[in-house]
mmCIF file of C-alpha atoms in Angstrom:
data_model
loop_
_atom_site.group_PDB
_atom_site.id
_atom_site.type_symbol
_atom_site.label_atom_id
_atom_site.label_comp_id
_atom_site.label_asym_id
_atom_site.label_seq_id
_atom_site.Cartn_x
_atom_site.Cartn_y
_atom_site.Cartn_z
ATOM 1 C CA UNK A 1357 -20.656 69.227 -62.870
ATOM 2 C CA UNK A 1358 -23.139 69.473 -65.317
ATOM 3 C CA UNK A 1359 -26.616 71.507 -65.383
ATOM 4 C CA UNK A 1360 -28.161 67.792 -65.332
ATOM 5 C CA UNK A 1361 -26.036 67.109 -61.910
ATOM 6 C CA UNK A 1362 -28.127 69.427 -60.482
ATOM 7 C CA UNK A 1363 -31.416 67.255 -59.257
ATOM 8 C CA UNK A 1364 -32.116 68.091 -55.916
ATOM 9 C CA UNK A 1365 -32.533 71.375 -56.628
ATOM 10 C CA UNK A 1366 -35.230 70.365 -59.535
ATOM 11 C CA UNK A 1367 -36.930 67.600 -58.008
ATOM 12 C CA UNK A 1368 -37.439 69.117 -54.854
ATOM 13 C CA UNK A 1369 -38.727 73.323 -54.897
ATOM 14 C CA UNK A 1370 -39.672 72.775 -51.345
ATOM 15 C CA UNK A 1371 -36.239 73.465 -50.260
ATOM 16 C CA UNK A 1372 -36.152 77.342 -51.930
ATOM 17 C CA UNK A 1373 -39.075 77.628 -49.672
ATOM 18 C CA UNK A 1374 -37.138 76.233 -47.165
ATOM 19 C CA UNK A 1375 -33.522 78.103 -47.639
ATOM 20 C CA UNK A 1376 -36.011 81.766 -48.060
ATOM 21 C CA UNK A 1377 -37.673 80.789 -44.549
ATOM 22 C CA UNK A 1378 -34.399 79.956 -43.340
ATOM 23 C CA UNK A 1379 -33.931 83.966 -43.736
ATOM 24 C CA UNK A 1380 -36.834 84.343 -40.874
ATOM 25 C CA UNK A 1381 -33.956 83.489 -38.132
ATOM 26 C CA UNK A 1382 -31.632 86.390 -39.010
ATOM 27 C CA UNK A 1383 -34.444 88.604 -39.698
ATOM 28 C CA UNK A 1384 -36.421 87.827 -36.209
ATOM 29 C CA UNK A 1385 -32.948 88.678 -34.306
ATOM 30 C CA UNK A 1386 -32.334 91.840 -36.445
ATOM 31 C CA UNK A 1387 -35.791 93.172 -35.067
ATOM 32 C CA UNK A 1388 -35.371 92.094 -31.554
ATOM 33 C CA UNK A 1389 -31.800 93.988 -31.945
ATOM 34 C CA UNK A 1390 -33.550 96.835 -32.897
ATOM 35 C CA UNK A 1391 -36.428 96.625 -30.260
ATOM 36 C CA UNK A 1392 -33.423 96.164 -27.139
ATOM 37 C CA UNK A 1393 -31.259 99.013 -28.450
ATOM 38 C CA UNK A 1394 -34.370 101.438 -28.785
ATOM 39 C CA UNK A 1395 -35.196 100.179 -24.858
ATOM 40 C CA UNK A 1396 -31.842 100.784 -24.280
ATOM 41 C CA UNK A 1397 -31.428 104.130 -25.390
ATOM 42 C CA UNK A 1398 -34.555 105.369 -23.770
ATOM 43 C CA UNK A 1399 -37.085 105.841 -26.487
ATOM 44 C CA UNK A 1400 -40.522 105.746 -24.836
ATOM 45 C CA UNK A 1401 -42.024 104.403 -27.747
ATOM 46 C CA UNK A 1402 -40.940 101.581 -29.863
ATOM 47 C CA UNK A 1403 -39.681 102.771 -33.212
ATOM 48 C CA UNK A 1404 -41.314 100.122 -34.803
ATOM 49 C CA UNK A 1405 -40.879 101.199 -38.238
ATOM 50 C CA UNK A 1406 -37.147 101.046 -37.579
ATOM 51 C CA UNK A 1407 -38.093 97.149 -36.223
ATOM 52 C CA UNK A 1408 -39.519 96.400 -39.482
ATOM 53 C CA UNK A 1409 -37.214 97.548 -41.797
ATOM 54 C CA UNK A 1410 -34.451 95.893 -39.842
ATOM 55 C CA UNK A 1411 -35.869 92.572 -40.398
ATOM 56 C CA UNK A 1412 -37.493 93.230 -43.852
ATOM 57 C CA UNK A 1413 -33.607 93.397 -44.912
ATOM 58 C CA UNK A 1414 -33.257 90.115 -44.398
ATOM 59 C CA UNK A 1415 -36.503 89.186 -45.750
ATOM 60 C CA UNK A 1416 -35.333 90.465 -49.267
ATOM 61 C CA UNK A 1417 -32.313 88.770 -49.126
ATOM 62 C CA UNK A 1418 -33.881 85.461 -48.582
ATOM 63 C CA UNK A 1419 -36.885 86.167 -51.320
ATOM 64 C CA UNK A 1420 -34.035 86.970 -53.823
ATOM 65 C CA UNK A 1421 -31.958 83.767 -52.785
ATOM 66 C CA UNK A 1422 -33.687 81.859 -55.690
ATOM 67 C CA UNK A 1423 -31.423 83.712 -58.351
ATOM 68 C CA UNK A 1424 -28.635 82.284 -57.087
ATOM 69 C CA UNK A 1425 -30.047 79.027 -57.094
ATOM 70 C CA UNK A 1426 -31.372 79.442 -60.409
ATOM 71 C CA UNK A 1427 -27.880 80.865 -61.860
ATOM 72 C CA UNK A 1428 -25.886 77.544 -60.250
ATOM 73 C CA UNK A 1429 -28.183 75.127 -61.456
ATOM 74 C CA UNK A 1430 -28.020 76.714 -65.230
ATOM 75 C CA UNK A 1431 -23.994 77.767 -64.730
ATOM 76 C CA UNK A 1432 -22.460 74.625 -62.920
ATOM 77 C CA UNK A 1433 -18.988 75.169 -61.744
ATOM 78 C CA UNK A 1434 -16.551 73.325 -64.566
ATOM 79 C CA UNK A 1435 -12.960 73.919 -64.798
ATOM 80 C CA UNK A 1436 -13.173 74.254 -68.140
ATOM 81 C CA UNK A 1437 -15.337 77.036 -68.061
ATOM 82 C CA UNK A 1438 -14.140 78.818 -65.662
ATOM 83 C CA UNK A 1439 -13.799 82.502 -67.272
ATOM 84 C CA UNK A 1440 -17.582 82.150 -67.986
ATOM 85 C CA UNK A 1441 -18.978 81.423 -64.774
ATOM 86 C CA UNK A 1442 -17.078 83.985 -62.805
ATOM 87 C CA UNK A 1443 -18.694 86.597 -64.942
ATOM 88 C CA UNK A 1444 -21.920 85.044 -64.979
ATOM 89 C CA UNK A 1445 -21.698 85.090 -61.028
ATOM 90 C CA UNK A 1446 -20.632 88.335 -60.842
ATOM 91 C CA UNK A 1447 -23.422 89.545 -63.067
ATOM 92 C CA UNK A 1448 -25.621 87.621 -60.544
ATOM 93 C CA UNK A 1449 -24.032 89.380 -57.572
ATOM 94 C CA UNK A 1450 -25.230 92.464 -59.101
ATOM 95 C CA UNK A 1451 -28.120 91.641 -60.163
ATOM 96 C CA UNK A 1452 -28.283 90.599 -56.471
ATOM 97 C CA UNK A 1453 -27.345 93.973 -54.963
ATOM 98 C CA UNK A 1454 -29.812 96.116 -57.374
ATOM 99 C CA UNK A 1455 -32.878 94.001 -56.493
ATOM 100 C CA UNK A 1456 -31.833 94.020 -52.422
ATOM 101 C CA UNK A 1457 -31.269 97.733 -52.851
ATOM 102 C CA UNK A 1458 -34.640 98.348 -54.763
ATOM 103 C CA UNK A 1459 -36.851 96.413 -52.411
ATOM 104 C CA UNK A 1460 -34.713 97.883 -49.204
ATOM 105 C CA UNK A 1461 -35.139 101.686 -50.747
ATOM 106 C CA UNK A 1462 -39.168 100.980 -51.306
ATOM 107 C CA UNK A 1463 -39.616 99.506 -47.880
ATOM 108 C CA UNK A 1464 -37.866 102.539 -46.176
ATOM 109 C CA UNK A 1465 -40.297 104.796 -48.550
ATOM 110 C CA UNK A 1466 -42.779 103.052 -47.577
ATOM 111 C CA UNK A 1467 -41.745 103.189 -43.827
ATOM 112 C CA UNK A 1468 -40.467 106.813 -43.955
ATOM 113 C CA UNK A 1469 -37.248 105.452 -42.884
ATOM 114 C CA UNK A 1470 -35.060 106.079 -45.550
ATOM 115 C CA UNK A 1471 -33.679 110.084 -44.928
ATOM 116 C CA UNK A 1472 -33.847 111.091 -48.037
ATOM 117 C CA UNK A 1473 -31.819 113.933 -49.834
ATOM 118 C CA UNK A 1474 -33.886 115.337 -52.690
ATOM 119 C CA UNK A 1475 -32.458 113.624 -55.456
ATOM 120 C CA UNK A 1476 -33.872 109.999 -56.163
ATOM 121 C CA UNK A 1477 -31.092 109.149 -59.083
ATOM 122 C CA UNK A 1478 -27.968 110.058 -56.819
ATOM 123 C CA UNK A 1479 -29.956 108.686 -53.123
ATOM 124 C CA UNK A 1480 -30.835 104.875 -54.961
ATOM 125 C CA UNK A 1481 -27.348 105.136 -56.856
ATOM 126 C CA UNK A 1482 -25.652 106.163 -53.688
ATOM 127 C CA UNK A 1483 -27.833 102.983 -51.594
ATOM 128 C CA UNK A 1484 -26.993 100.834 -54.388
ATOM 129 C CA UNK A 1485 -23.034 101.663 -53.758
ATOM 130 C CA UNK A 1486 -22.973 101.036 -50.062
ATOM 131 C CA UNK A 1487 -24.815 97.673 -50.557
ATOM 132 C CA UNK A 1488 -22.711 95.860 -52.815
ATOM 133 C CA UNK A 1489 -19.680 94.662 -50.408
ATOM 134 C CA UNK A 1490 -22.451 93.228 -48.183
ATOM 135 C CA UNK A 1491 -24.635 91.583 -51.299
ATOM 136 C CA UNK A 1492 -21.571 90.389 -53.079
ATOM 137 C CA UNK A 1493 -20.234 88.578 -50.137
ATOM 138 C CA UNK A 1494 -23.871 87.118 -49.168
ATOM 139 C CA UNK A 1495 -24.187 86.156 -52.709
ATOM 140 C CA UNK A 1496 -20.914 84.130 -52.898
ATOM 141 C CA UNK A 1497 -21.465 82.330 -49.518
ATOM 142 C CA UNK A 1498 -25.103 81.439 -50.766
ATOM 143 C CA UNK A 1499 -23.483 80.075 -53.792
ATOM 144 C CA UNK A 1500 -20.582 78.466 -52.239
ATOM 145 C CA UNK A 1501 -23.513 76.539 -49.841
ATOM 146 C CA UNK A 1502 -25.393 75.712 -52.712
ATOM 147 C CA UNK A 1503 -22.478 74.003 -54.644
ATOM 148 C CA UNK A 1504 -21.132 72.443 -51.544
ATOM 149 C CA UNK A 1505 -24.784 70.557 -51.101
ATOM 150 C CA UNK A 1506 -24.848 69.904 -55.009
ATOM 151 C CA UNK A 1507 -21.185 67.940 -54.490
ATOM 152 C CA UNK A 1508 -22.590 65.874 -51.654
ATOM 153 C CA UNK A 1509 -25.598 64.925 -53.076
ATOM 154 C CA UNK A 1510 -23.708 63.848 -56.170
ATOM 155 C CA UNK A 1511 -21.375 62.145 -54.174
ATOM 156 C CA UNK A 1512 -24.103 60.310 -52.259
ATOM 157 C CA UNK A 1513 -26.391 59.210 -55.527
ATOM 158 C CA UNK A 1514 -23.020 58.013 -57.355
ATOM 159 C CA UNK A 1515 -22.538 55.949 -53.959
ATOM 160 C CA UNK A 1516 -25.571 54.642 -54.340
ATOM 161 C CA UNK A 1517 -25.243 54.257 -57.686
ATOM 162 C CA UNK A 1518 -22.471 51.849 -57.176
ATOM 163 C CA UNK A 1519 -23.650 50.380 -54.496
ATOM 164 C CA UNK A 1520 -26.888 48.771 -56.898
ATOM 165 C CA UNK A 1521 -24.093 47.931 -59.552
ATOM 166 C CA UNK A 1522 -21.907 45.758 -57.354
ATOM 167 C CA UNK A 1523 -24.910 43.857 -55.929
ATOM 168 C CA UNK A 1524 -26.226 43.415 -59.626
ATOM 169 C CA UNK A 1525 -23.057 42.016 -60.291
ATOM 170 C CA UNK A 1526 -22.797 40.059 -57.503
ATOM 171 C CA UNK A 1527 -25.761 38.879 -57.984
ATOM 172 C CA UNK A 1528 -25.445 37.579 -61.700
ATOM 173 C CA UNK A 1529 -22.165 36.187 -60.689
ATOM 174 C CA UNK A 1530 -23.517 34.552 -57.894
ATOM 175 C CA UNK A 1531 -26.350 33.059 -60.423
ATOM 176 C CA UNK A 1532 -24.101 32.196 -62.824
ATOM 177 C CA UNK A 1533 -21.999 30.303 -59.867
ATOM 178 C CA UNK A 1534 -25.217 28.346 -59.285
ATOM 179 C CA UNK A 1535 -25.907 27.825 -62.785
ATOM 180 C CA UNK A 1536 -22.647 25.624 -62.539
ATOM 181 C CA UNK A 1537 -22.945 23.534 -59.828
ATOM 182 C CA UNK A 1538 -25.936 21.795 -60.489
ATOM 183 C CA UNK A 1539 -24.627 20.278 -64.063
ATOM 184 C CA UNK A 1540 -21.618 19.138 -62.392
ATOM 185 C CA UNK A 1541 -23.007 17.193 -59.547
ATOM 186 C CA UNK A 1542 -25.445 16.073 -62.700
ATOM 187 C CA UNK A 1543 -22.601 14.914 -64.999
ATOM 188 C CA UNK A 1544 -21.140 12.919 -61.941
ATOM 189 C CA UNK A 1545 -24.241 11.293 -60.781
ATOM 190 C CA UNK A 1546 -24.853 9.809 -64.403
ATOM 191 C CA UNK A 1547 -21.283 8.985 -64.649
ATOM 192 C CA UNK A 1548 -21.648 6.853 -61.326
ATOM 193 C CA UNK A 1549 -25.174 5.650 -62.500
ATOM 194 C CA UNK A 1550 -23.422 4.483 -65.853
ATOM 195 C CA UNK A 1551 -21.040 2.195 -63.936
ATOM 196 C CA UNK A 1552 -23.477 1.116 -62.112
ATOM 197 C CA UNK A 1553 -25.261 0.068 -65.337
ATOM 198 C CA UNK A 1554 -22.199 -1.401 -67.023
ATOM 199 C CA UNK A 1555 -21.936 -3.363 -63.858
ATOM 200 C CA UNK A 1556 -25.270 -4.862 -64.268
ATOM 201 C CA UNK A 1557 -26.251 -4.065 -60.724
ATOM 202 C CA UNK A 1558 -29.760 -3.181 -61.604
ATOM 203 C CA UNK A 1559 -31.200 -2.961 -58.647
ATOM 204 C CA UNK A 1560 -28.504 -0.491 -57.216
ATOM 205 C CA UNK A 1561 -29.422 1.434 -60.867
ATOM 206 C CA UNK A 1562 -32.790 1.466 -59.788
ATOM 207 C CA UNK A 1563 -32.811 2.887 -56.392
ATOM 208 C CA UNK A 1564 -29.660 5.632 -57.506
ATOM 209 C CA UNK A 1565 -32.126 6.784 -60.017
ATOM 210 C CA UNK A 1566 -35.155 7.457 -57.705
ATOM 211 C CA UNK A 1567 -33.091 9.140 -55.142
ATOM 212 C CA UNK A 1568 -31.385 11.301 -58.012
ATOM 213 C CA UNK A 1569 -34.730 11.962 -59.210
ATOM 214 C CA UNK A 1570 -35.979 13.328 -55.353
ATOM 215 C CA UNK A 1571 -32.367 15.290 -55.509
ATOM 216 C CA UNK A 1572 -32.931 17.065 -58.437
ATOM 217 C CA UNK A 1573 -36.803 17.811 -58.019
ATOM 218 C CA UNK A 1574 -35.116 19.883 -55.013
ATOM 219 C CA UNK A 1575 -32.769 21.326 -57.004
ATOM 220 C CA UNK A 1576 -35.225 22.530 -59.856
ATOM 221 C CA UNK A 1577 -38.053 23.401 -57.418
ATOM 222 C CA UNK A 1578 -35.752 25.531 -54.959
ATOM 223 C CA UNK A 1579 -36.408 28.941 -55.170
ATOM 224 C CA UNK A 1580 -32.753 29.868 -56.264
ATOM 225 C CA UNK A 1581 -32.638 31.725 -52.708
ATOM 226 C CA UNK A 1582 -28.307 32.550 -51.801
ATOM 227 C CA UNK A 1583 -28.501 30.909 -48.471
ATOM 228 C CA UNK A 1584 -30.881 28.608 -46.457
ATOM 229 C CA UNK A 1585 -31.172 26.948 -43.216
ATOM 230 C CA UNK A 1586 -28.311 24.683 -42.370
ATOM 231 C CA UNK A 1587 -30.858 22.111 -41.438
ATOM 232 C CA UNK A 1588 -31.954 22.261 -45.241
ATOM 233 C CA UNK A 1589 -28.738 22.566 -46.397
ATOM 234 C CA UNK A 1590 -27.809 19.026 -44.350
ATOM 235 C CA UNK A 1591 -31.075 17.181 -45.915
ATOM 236 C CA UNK A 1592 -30.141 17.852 -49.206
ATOM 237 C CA UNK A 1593 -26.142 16.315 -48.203
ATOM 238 C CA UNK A 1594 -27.746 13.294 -46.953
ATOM 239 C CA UNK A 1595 -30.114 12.530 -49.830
ATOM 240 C CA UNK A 1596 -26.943 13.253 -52.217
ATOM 241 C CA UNK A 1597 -24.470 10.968 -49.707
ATOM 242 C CA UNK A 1598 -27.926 8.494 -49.906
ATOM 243 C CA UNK A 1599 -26.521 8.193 -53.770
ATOM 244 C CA UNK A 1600 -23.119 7.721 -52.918
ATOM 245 C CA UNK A 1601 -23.798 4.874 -50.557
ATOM 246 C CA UNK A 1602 -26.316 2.792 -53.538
ATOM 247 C CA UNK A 1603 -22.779 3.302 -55.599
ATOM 248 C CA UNK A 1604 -20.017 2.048 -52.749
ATOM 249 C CA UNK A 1605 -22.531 0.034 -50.761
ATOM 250 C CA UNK A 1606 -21.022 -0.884 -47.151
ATOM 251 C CA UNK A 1607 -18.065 0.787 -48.482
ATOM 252 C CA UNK A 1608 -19.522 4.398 -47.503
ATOM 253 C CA UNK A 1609 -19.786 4.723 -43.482
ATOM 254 C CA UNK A 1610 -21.653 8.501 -42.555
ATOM 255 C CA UNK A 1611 -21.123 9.895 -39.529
ATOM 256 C CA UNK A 1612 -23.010 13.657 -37.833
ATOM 257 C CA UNK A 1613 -21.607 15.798 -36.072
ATOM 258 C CA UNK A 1614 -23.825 19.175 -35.804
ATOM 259 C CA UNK A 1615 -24.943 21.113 -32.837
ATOM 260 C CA UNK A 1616 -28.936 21.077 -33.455
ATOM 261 C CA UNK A 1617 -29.324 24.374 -31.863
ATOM 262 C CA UNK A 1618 -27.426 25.556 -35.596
ATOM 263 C CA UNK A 1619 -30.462 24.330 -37.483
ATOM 264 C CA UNK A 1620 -31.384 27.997 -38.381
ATOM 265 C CA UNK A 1621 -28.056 29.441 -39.105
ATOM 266 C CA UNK A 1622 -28.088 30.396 -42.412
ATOM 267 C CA UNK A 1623 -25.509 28.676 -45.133
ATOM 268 C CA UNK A 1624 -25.408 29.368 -48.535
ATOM 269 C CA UNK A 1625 -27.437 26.598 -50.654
ATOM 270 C CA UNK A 1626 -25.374 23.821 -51.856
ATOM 271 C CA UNK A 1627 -22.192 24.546 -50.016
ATOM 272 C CA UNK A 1628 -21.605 21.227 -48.740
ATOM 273 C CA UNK A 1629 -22.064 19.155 -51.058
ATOM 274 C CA UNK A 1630 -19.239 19.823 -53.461
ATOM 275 C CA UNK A 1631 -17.018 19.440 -50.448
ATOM 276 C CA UNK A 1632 -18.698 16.012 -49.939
ATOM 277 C CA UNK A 1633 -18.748 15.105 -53.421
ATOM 278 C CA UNK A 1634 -14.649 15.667 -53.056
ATOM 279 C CA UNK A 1635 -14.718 13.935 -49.814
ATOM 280 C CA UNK A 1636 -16.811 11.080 -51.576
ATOM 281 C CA UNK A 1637 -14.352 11.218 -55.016
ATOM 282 C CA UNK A 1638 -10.853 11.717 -53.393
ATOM 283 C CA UNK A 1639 -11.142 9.954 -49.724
ATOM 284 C CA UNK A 1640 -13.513 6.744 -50.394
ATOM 285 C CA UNK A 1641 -12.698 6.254 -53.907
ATOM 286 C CA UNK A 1642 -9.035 5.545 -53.279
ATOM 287 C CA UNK A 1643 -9.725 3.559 -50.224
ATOM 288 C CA UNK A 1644 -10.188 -0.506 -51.021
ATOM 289 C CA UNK A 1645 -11.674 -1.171 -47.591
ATOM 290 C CA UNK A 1646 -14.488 0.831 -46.150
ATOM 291 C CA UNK A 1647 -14.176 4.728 -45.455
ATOM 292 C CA UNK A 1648 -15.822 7.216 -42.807
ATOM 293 C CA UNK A 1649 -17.017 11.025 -43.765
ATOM 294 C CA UNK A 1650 -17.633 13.228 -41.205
ATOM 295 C CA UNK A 1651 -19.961 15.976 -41.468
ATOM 296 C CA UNK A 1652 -19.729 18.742 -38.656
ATOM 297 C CA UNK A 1653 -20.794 21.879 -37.739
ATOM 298 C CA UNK A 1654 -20.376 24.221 -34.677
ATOM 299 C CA UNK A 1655 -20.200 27.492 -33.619
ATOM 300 C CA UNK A 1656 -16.855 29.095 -33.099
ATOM 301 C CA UNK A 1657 -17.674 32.652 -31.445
ATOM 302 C CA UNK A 1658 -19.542 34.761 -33.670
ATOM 303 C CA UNK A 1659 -18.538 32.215 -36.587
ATOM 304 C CA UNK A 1660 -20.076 28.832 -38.423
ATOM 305 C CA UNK A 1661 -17.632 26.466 -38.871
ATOM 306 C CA UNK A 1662 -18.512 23.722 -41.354
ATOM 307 C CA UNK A 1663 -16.543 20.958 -41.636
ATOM 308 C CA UNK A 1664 -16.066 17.434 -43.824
ATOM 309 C CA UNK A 1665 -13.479 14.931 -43.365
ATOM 310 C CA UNK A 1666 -12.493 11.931 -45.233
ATOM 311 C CA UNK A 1667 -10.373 8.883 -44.174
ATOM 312 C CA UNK A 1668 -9.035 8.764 -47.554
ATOM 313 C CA UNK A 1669 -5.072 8.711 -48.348
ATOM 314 C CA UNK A 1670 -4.992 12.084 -47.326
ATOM 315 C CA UNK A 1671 -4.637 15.974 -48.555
ATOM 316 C CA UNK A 1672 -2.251 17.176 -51.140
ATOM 317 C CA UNK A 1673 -1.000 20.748 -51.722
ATOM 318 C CA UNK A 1674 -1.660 20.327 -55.204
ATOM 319 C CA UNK A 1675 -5.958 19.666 -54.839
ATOM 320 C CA UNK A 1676 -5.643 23.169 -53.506
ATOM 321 C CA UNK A 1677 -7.455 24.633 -56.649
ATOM 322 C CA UNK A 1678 -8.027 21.397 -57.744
ATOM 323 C CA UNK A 1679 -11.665 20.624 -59.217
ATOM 324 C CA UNK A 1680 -14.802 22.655 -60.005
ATOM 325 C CA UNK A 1681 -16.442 22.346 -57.254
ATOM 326 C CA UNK A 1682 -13.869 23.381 -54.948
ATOM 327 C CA UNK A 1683 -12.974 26.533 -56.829
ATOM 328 C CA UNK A 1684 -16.947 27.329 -57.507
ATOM 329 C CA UNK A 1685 -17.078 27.031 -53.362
ATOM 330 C CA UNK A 1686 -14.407 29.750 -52.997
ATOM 331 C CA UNK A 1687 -15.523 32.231 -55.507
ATOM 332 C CA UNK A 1688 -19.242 31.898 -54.050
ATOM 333 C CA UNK A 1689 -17.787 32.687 -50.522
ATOM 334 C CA UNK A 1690 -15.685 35.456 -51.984
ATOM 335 C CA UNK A 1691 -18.670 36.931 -53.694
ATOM 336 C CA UNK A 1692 -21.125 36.670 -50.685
ATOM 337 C CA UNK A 1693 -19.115 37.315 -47.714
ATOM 338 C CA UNK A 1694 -15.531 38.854 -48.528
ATOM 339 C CA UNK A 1695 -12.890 38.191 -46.626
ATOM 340 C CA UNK A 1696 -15.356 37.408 -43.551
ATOM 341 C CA UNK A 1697 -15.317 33.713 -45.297
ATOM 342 C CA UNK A 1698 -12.636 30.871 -46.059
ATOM 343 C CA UNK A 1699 -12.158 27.222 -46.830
ATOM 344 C CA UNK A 1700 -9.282 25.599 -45.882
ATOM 345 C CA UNK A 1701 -7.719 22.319 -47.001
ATOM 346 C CA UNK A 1702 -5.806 20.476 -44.917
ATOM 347 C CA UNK A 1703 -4.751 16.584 -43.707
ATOM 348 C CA UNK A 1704 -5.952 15.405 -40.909
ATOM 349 C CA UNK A 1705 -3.861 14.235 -38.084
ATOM 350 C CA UNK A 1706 -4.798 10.813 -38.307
ATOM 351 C CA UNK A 1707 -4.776 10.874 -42.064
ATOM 352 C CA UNK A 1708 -7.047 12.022 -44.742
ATOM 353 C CA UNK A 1709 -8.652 15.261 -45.677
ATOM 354 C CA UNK A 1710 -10.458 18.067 -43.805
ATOM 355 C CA UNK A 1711 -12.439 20.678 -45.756
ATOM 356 C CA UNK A 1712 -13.415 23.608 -43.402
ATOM 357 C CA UNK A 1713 -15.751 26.451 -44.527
ATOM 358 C CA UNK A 1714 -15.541 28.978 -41.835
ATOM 359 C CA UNK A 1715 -18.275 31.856 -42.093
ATOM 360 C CA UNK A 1716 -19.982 34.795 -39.674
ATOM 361 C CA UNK A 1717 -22.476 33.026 -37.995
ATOM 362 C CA UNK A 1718 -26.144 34.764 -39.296
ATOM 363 C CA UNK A 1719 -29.625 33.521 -38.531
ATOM 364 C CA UNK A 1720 -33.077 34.484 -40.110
ATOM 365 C CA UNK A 1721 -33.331 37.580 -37.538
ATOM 366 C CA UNK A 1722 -30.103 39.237 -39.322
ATOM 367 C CA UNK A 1723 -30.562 38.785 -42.792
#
């Protein structure tokens, strides 16, 4: 701990005020002790100089509590100086006592409380004496407090600290996650607009381009948000799948299958459609006759599950971590939801492949 790891006791002075009235609780008690036992004993009159010198005590002690504070934040406890801040303590402790037993020894002057025995040097020296057990030990609990709070607060501000770290990180990794996908769904719409081209089928050219174009003004005009509306999420799949069907033609059959009261849930942006573009790449591609995709989406409990299936020849162990665009799905999962998220790969039972994103099920209200 260094004399910088000390801030809450610099940025904030209200709280000496606060620990030195803090001393008005022991001090009110100590007077209404002293009021009872006078009552009790008989006394007709209230001894109230006896009252106010019992709480003044206590008073003193808490007006003197900012040398301790003073001393820890300028003599942190460090192992490696250990020798020096025990006698620097100590020193405090004493310097503790003198100043209680100075202010205590004027009060009862003051108060004509103090029974004095003719000899000032030997009466403070002797008041001094019988005050330091009680000072030292109300010094080292004061200190003890004070470092106890100083460890907590560090401990909650390197939390903290932490905390802002991993979401920066998060965050750029999440960016640069996002960063990739849109290139590669780029690369492999020119590549399919390039066949198209070599193919002379001009007209299916034409139309891929405009709805690329519409595709990638959303892209470049979102406003790089981590998650949307699933709704948004499916208009985007369809405009992409639009694509796919001006490359295959009749060869691309779509099919819906979402609950519209899951419109709002909230999905993060582009999670589909590299599970579509695999659908699309690995199930219709291989097919020679016409193919189905599936695109689903229920609620399972307190989960979303998102789902694409191809007819296509069907799911092999070794797509697993096959592809960008399955792997960028994963980490982006990872990254925003833990292990609270998963995609699973698997054949169907009638054949081809089922990607399944399964995720806790949030709408606007809880983000």
């Amino acid at each position: 701990m260094t004399t910088a790891s000390l801030p809450m006791l610099r940025r904030s002075p209200p709280r000496w005020l606060l620990i030195a009235l803090a001393g008005l609780v022991p001090a009110t008690l100590s007077a209404l002790d002293a009021y009872v036992q006078s009552r009790l004993a008989g006394q007709r009159r209230v001894p109230w100089p006896n009252v106010i010198f019992s709480s003044s005590e206590w008073l003193f002690l808490a007006a003197l509590t900012p040398i301790v504070i003073q001393l820890a934040r300028r003599v942190p406890l460090r192992r490696d100086r250990i020798g020096r801040v025990v006698v620097v303590h100590v020193v405090g402790a004493l310097l503790l006592c003198i100043g209680w037993a100075t202010l205590g020894i004027a009060c009862g002057w003051l108060l004509r409380t103090y029974p004095w025995q003719g000899h000032f040097g030997r009466d403070y020296l002797s008041w001094i004496m019988t005050s330091v057990p009680w000072s030292v030990v109300m010094y080292f609990a004061f200190l003890g407090c004070v470092y106890a709070f100083t460890y907590f607060a560090e401990a909650r501000e390197r939390e903290a600290q932490q905390a802002r770290l991993s979401a920066q990180l998060a965050e750029a990794r999440l960016g640069a996650l996002r960063m990739q996908l849109n290139p590669h769904f780029l690369f492999n719409s020119l590549n399919a607009l390039a066949v198209l081209v070599r193919d002379q089928r001009t007209r299916d050219a034409s139309r891929m381009l405009e709805l690329l174009g519409a595709v990638l003004r959303q892209v470049l005009q979102g406003e790089k948000r981590q998650e949307v509306p699933l709704s948004e999420e499916l208009r985007f799949v369809e405009r992409y799948l639009a694509i796919e069907q001006v490359r295959f033609s009749d060869r691309l059959q779509l099919r819906w299958s979402v609950d519209s009261s899951l419109d709002d849930a909230l999905v993060p942006e582009f999670i589909l459609q590299p599970l579509v573009e695999n659908a699309v790449r690995h199930g219709i591609a291989k097919r020679s006759e016409a193919g189905t995709i599936e695109v689903g989406a229920v609620a399972d409990g307190g989960q979303l599950v998102l789902s694409v299936r191809d007819d296509g020849p069907g799911y092999r162990e070794e797509q697993k971590d096959a592809g960008v665009g399955l792997a960028n799905v994963r980490a982006r999962l990872e990254t925003l939801f833990g292990s609270a998220a998963s995609l699973e790969l698997r054949r169907g039972e009638s054949g081809g492949t089922i990607a399944i994103v399964r995720l806790t099920l949030r709408r606007p209200s809880d983000a």
